[in-house]
Amino acid sequence: MSAANRGGADLTRLTAAEAADALAAGETTSVALTRAALDRIVAVDGDVHAFLHVDAEGALEQAAASDARRAAGAPLHALDGVPIAVKDVLATEGLPTTCGSKILEGWVPPYDATVVARLKAAGLPIIGKTNMDEFAMGSSTEHSAYGPTRNPWDLTRIPGGSGGGSAAAVAAFEVPLALGTDTGGSIRQPGAVTGTVGVKPTYGGVSRYGLVAMANSLDQVGPVTRTVLDSALLHELIGGHDPRDSTSIDQPVPDLVAAARQGAAGDLSGLKVGVITELSGDGYQAGVLARFQESVDLLVEAGAEVVEVSCPNFVHALATYYLIMPCEASSNLAKFDAMRYGLRVLPEGIDNPSAEDVMRASRDAGFGDEVKRRVILGTYALSSGYYDAYYGTAQKVRTLISRDFEAAFEQVDVLVSPTAPTTAFKLGEKLDDPIAMYLNDLATIPANLAGVPGISLPSGLADEDGLPAGFQILAPALADDRLYRVGAALEAALEAQWGAPLLSKAPALDGEN
Amino acid sequence: MTDTLVAFDDVLSSYDPALGLEVHVELNTNTKMFCGCPAVFGGEPNTQVCPTCLGLPGAMPVVNRKAVESAIRIGLALNCEIAEWCRFARKNYFYPDMPKNFQTSQYDEPICFEGWMDVDVDGETFRVEIERAHMEEDTGKSLHVGGATGRIHGADYSLVDYNRAGIPLIEIVTKPIMGAGAKAPAVARAYVSQLRDLILALGVSEARMDQGNLRADVNLSLAPKGTGSLGTRTETKNVNSFRSVERAVRYEMQRHAAILDRGEAIFQETRHWHEDTGVTTSGRPKSDADDYRYFPEPDLVPVAPSREWVDELRGTLPENPVERRARLQADWGYTDLEMRDVVASGLLVPIEETVTAGASAQAARKWWIAELTRRANDAGVDVVDLGVSPVQVAAVQALVDAGTLNDKLARQVFDGLIAGEGTPEEIVAARGLAVVSDDGALGAAVDAAIAANPDVADKIRDGKVAAAGALIGAVMKEMRGQADAARVRELILEKLA
């Protein structure tokens, strides 16, 4: 996009890197970018419902401060002044944080998550908090207590979950950047079904401090963007050691932006790519598989060597995940007892209710069905007499899955698969069938169990429904830079074919020019 | 509600007691177990708190290295193995003072395990085996407002102070102590007392039982004599003095025996100890099947103390308490009985500091054990809370040694010290307490005493020198205690020679 076009309504179409360039060149201001984002939200978010809370005033203040810093010639972060949205599972000082749940309605944290503090320190105006499945439990954002988010490609369809709000906000051009969290695929799967780029960094590569935990050993904060380069810029900004998160890795973040730029040049010679046998066959929509295969072919054209790799234990990943995740979640959610913050419901028909009565009534009203389902599952699986059979066994299988990855990465540099087995399904379609819903995370879950990084980027539109399909790249722990190199190479090859970013093919939303 | 008891001696004719002690030690680290808040309990409620110790959504714990160090040092001093790798676990249960509704503790992977401590009781040594010492965090504290008793029952509302939440605790758990028989209460007391000495010597805690820095839970069960089996136990929680530990064991032995004698079964439960009445009452039922749903804390990386670090810490250990006591007893020339009193009183450390500050061992013992302990008992406080320091005690004794004070005047100086009137010297000056030994002032008082007590004077003239005490007393009274008693005696004998 030429500099001349960087004005007016087009501001929302800029990628973060383009916006940063425009700011650096003095062609626009952070206030203008922020206003454009806010205006776009006013225009389309009634349909999309990507946001739970928009902080127009705060964002404009931060934008004005950014412009002032720039005018004063202060040294700036590359993304200083570029607006961003944050998934509502991250604590934001002074801004409501609900995790998509009634139980936290009205709660305003007195502190910032480390990643949020880093955004603020780098000068990115925070536009607001994005919708999500309650406590990040779900694959469709239909489990939000505040109503579902809709997919900008087709408003009758789901935007993926749990980070559907962040993905939809980016896909609908409401913001160029968003933060998501990925416990079993909640960044990558929404990315796949909305045609956006989503990255789950190496476990421990980005601080979890201030991320309201669903399953601590699986959760990871990561970028949601429209391009691979934007994800690299954001990932570098939020990554790195945090003394307040003892699981965070005390090593420098690899040079991800350089890896993305190198990849964009299109040469992958010497790279070995493994196609995961277990994640590319039965159960995958034909159109998704077709786009996947074409992308693999493009990698070969770019010089990569492609082989099939078997990860035999991946077939147990879903079952393993649905034991470990609810166990940790059941413990994490115990603190929501209506005593200190959030919702408090007095039970009806009890004159002098005890603390337990109030807790019971509050949890009954405050937690949705999916949350209750997982708390009960986790409580059961951890209970005495069942621990070894369920949690203990799941941890052993988890180790086997990690070993599958280790063995695979001895043969290849990266592994690839479709990100999700299908394109976006209809709202309500799988709401009454939890297992069918869970199957959507089939391909993304192994990376969380093993702690390895993964990226999803759009691989095109499925023939049968014209909806985006996602391409997943996985790398060994700490080798996040490989995701960006391979991802950027594929992105460049695909866009050369399409003639434009995939999102330019998305149907226009109401209020659009 | 009074429980039937069996006479203590009769308990032992039918049953063997098994004793178990769980002692919680609050560490004196600068910061809390998992966050940077000051580890200072007290102060305005909820001022020493942060998102982590309040358990706010999203907040995460980070292990306090100093607390791990203290745990290792305690473990080494208790002859424990130190784990090469261990983890924290979540103990999931609801407790009103516990902000996360799980406690971050250690479960099947304690940092210290398999240790022992030798405990002396009346010259006999019992080896108390330590099962484990593990790290955990303290809870907050509830204040129940509006009721008559301060308990939750009858209260209008409750307030919670989280200043204490997250203060590091070490829980030291013994294996069942068998074979102590009639000495079980004394063994329990001696164990807790020696453990406290050790903790103080390590400098890892203030270890004040009255303030809850050191809290003992007493497990007790009885088994039919000679069977060597373990009976059903009760756990008496938070017993807060050495004497109470001893009494609680004794009481539970007598109570259990009465129940078993009736052919009934002991109900496994926690018990509350009542200091004032010396009885225990039923707490909550507790079974081994309490389901805490432990699992490894995913927010904390494992603790893996290097062997170099452990060895380095081994080098910082204080002298073994048993050896130390033997050495001090020899140095100080105390009898066995005197030494036992000192150890049992928990005043070994202040007495040692008093001696170090220059007082004789006998004087130090006299002031701490006889004088200050009595005053503390009268005031219902712990001796160390009287506000009299070892250095001050030594200073008072120095004034006695110099002849400035006699014992009676010294006691008045202690009054002043407890009242916070300043240094011993300042109190002597302000209260005009110095001993009068000049013959001019004393002579007149002696003459007056002789004149007022002609019968006593005659006896002394007849050679009954012991009767001089009565005249000395009269002179003292006249001089309001400030006469030099030795000089008064000499003057009386001179005048009546």
Short mmCIF file of N, CA and C in Angstrom, two decimals, chain A residues 244-293:
data_model
loop_
_atom_site.label_atom_id
_atom_site.label_comp_id
_atom_site.label_asym_id
_atom_site.label_seq_id
_atom_site.Cartn_x
_atom_site.Cartn_y
_atom_site.Cartn_z
N ARG A 244 8.11 -12.53 37.64
CA ARG A 244 6.89 -12.82 38.38
C ARG A 244 6.21 -14.11 37.92
N ASP A 245 6.74 -14.72 36.86
CA ASP A 245 6.22 -16.01 36.39
C ASP A 245 7.38 -16.99 36.43
N SER A 246 7.36 -17.88 37.43
CA SER A 246 8.54 -18.73 37.61
C SER A 246 8.67 -19.75 36.48
N THR A 247 7.61 -19.96 35.69
CA THR A 247 7.72 -20.88 34.57
C THR A 247 8.19 -20.17 33.30
N SER A 248 8.42 -18.86 33.39
CA SER A 248 8.85 -18.18 32.18
C SER A 248 10.34 -18.45 31.95
N ILE A 249 10.69 -18.54 30.68
CA ILE A 249 12.04 -18.98 30.33
C ILE A 249 13.01 -17.80 30.42
N ASP A 250 14.11 -18.04 31.09
CA ASP A 250 15.09 -16.97 31.31
C ASP A 250 16.13 -17.00 30.19
N GLN A 251 15.65 -16.72 28.97
CA GLN A 251 16.55 -16.69 27.81
C GLN A 251 16.08 -15.59 26.89
N PRO A 252 16.96 -15.02 26.11
CA PRO A 252 16.52 -13.98 25.19
C PRO A 252 15.57 -14.56 24.13
N VAL A 253 14.60 -13.73 23.72
CA VAL A 253 13.68 -14.15 22.65
C VAL A 253 14.47 -14.18 21.34
N PRO A 254 14.30 -15.24 20.53
CA PRO A 254 15.01 -15.26 19.24
C PRO A 254 14.58 -14.07 18.38
N ASP A 255 15.36 -13.77 17.38
CA ASP A 255 15.05 -12.63 16.52
C ASP A 255 13.96 -13.03 15.53
N LEU A 256 12.72 -12.84 15.97
CA LEU A 256 11.57 -13.34 15.21
C LEU A 256 11.30 -12.48 13.99
N VAL A 257 11.47 -11.17 14.14
CA VAL A 257 11.19 -10.26 13.02
C VAL A 257 12.18 -10.54 11.88
N ALA A 258 13.42 -10.75 12.26
CA ALA A 258 14.43 -11.07 11.24
C ALA A 258 14.08 -12.37 10.53
N ALA A 259 13.58 -13.36 11.33
CA ALA A 259 13.20 -14.64 10.74
C ALA A 259 12.05 -14.46 9.76
N ALA A 260 11.07 -13.61 10.14
CA ALA A 260 9.93 -13.37 9.25
C ALA A 260 10.39 -12.69 7.96
N ARG A 261 11.29 -11.72 8.09
CA ARG A 261 11.76 -11.01 6.89
C ARG A 261 12.57 -11.96 5.99
N GLN A 262 13.34 -12.81 6.65
CA GLN A 262 14.12 -13.77 5.87
C GLN A 262 13.19 -14.72 5.13
N GLY A 263 12.15 -15.21 5.85
CA GLY A 263 11.20 -16.12 5.23
C GLY A 263 10.47 -15.49 4.06
N ALA A 264 10.12 -14.22 4.22
CA ALA A 264 9.35 -13.53 3.17
C ALA A 264 10.12 -13.48 1.86
N ALA A 265 11.44 -13.61 1.93
CA ALA A 265 12.24 -13.63 0.70
C ALA A 265 11.98 -14.92 -0.08
N GLY A 266 11.41 -15.92 0.60
CA GLY A 266 10.85 -17.06 -0.13
C GLY A 266 11.76 -18.25 -0.32
N ASP A 267 12.93 -18.25 0.25
CA ASP A 267 13.83 -19.38 0.04
C ASP A 267 13.83 -20.29 1.27
N LEU A 268 13.35 -21.52 1.09
CA LEU A 268 13.32 -22.48 2.20
C LEU A 268 14.26 -23.66 1.94
N SER A 269 15.23 -23.45 1.07
CA SER A 269 16.09 -24.60 0.74
C SER A 269 16.86 -25.04 1.98
N GLY A 270 17.00 -26.34 2.11
CA GLY A 270 17.68 -26.92 3.28
C GLY A 270 16.73 -27.22 4.41
N LEU A 271 15.47 -26.74 4.31
CA LEU A 271 14.51 -26.96 5.40
C LEU A 271 13.78 -28.29 5.22
N LYS A 272 13.67 -29.03 6.32
CA LYS A 272 12.91 -30.28 6.25
C LYS A 272 11.58 -30.10 6.97
N VAL A 273 10.51 -30.40 6.24
CA VAL A 273 9.15 -30.23 6.75
C VAL A 273 8.50 -31.59 6.91
N GLY A 274 7.92 -31.85 8.08
CA GLY A 274 7.22 -33.11 8.30
C GLY A 274 5.72 -32.92 8.30
N VAL A 275 5.03 -33.69 7.49
CA VAL A 275 3.56 -33.68 7.52
C VAL A 275 3.14 -34.75 8.53
N ILE A 276 2.37 -34.34 9.52
CA ILE A 276 2.00 -35.28 10.58
C ILE A 276 0.89 -36.20 10.07
N THR A 277 1.23 -37.46 9.94
CA THR A 277 0.28 -38.45 9.39
C THR A 277 -1.05 -38.42 10.14
N GLU A 278 -0.94 -38.38 11.47
CA GLU A 278 -2.14 -38.50 12.30
C GLU A 278 -3.04 -37.26 12.23
N LEU A 279 -2.53 -36.16 11.67
CA LEU A 279 -3.32 -34.93 11.66
C LEU A 279 -3.64 -34.46 10.25
N SER A 280 -3.86 -35.39 9.34
CA SER A 280 -4.17 -34.93 8.00
C SER A 280 -5.05 -35.89 7.22
N GLY A 281 -5.76 -36.74 7.91
CA GLY A 281 -6.55 -37.72 7.17
C GLY A 281 -8.03 -37.65 7.50
N ASP A 282 -8.52 -38.74 8.11
CA ASP A 282 -9.95 -38.86 8.40
C ASP A 282 -10.44 -37.71 9.30
N GLY A 283 -11.66 -37.31 9.04
CA GLY A 283 -12.27 -36.29 9.89
C GLY A 283 -11.99 -34.88 9.41
N TYR A 284 -11.15 -34.73 8.41
CA TYR A 284 -10.85 -33.40 7.90
C TYR A 284 -11.71 -33.10 6.68
N GLN A 285 -12.22 -31.89 6.66
CA GLN A 285 -13.05 -31.44 5.54
C GLN A 285 -12.21 -31.45 4.26
N ALA A 286 -12.82 -31.87 3.17
CA ALA A 286 -12.07 -32.02 1.91
C ALA A 286 -11.43 -30.71 1.47
N GLY A 287 -12.17 -29.63 1.58
CA GLY A 287 -11.64 -28.34 1.16
C GLY A 287 -10.48 -27.89 2.01
N VAL A 288 -10.51 -28.22 3.28
CA VAL A 288 -9.42 -27.88 4.19
C VAL A 288 -8.17 -28.67 3.80
N LEU A 289 -8.37 -29.95 3.53
CA LEU A 289 -7.24 -30.80 3.14
C LEU A 289 -6.64 -30.35 1.80
N ALA A 290 -7.53 -29.95 0.87
CA ALA A 290 -7.05 -29.51 -0.44
C ALA A 290 -6.15 -28.28 -0.30
N ARG A 291 -6.60 -27.30 0.50
CA ARG A 291 -5.79 -26.09 0.70
C ARG A 291 -4.48 -26.43 1.40
N PHE A 292 -4.58 -27.39 2.34
CA PHE A 292 -3.38 -27.80 3.06
C PHE A 292 -2.34 -28.38 2.10
N GLN A 293 -2.82 -29.26 1.23
CA GLN A 293 -1.90 -29.92 0.30
C GLN A 293 -1.25 -28.90 -0.64
#
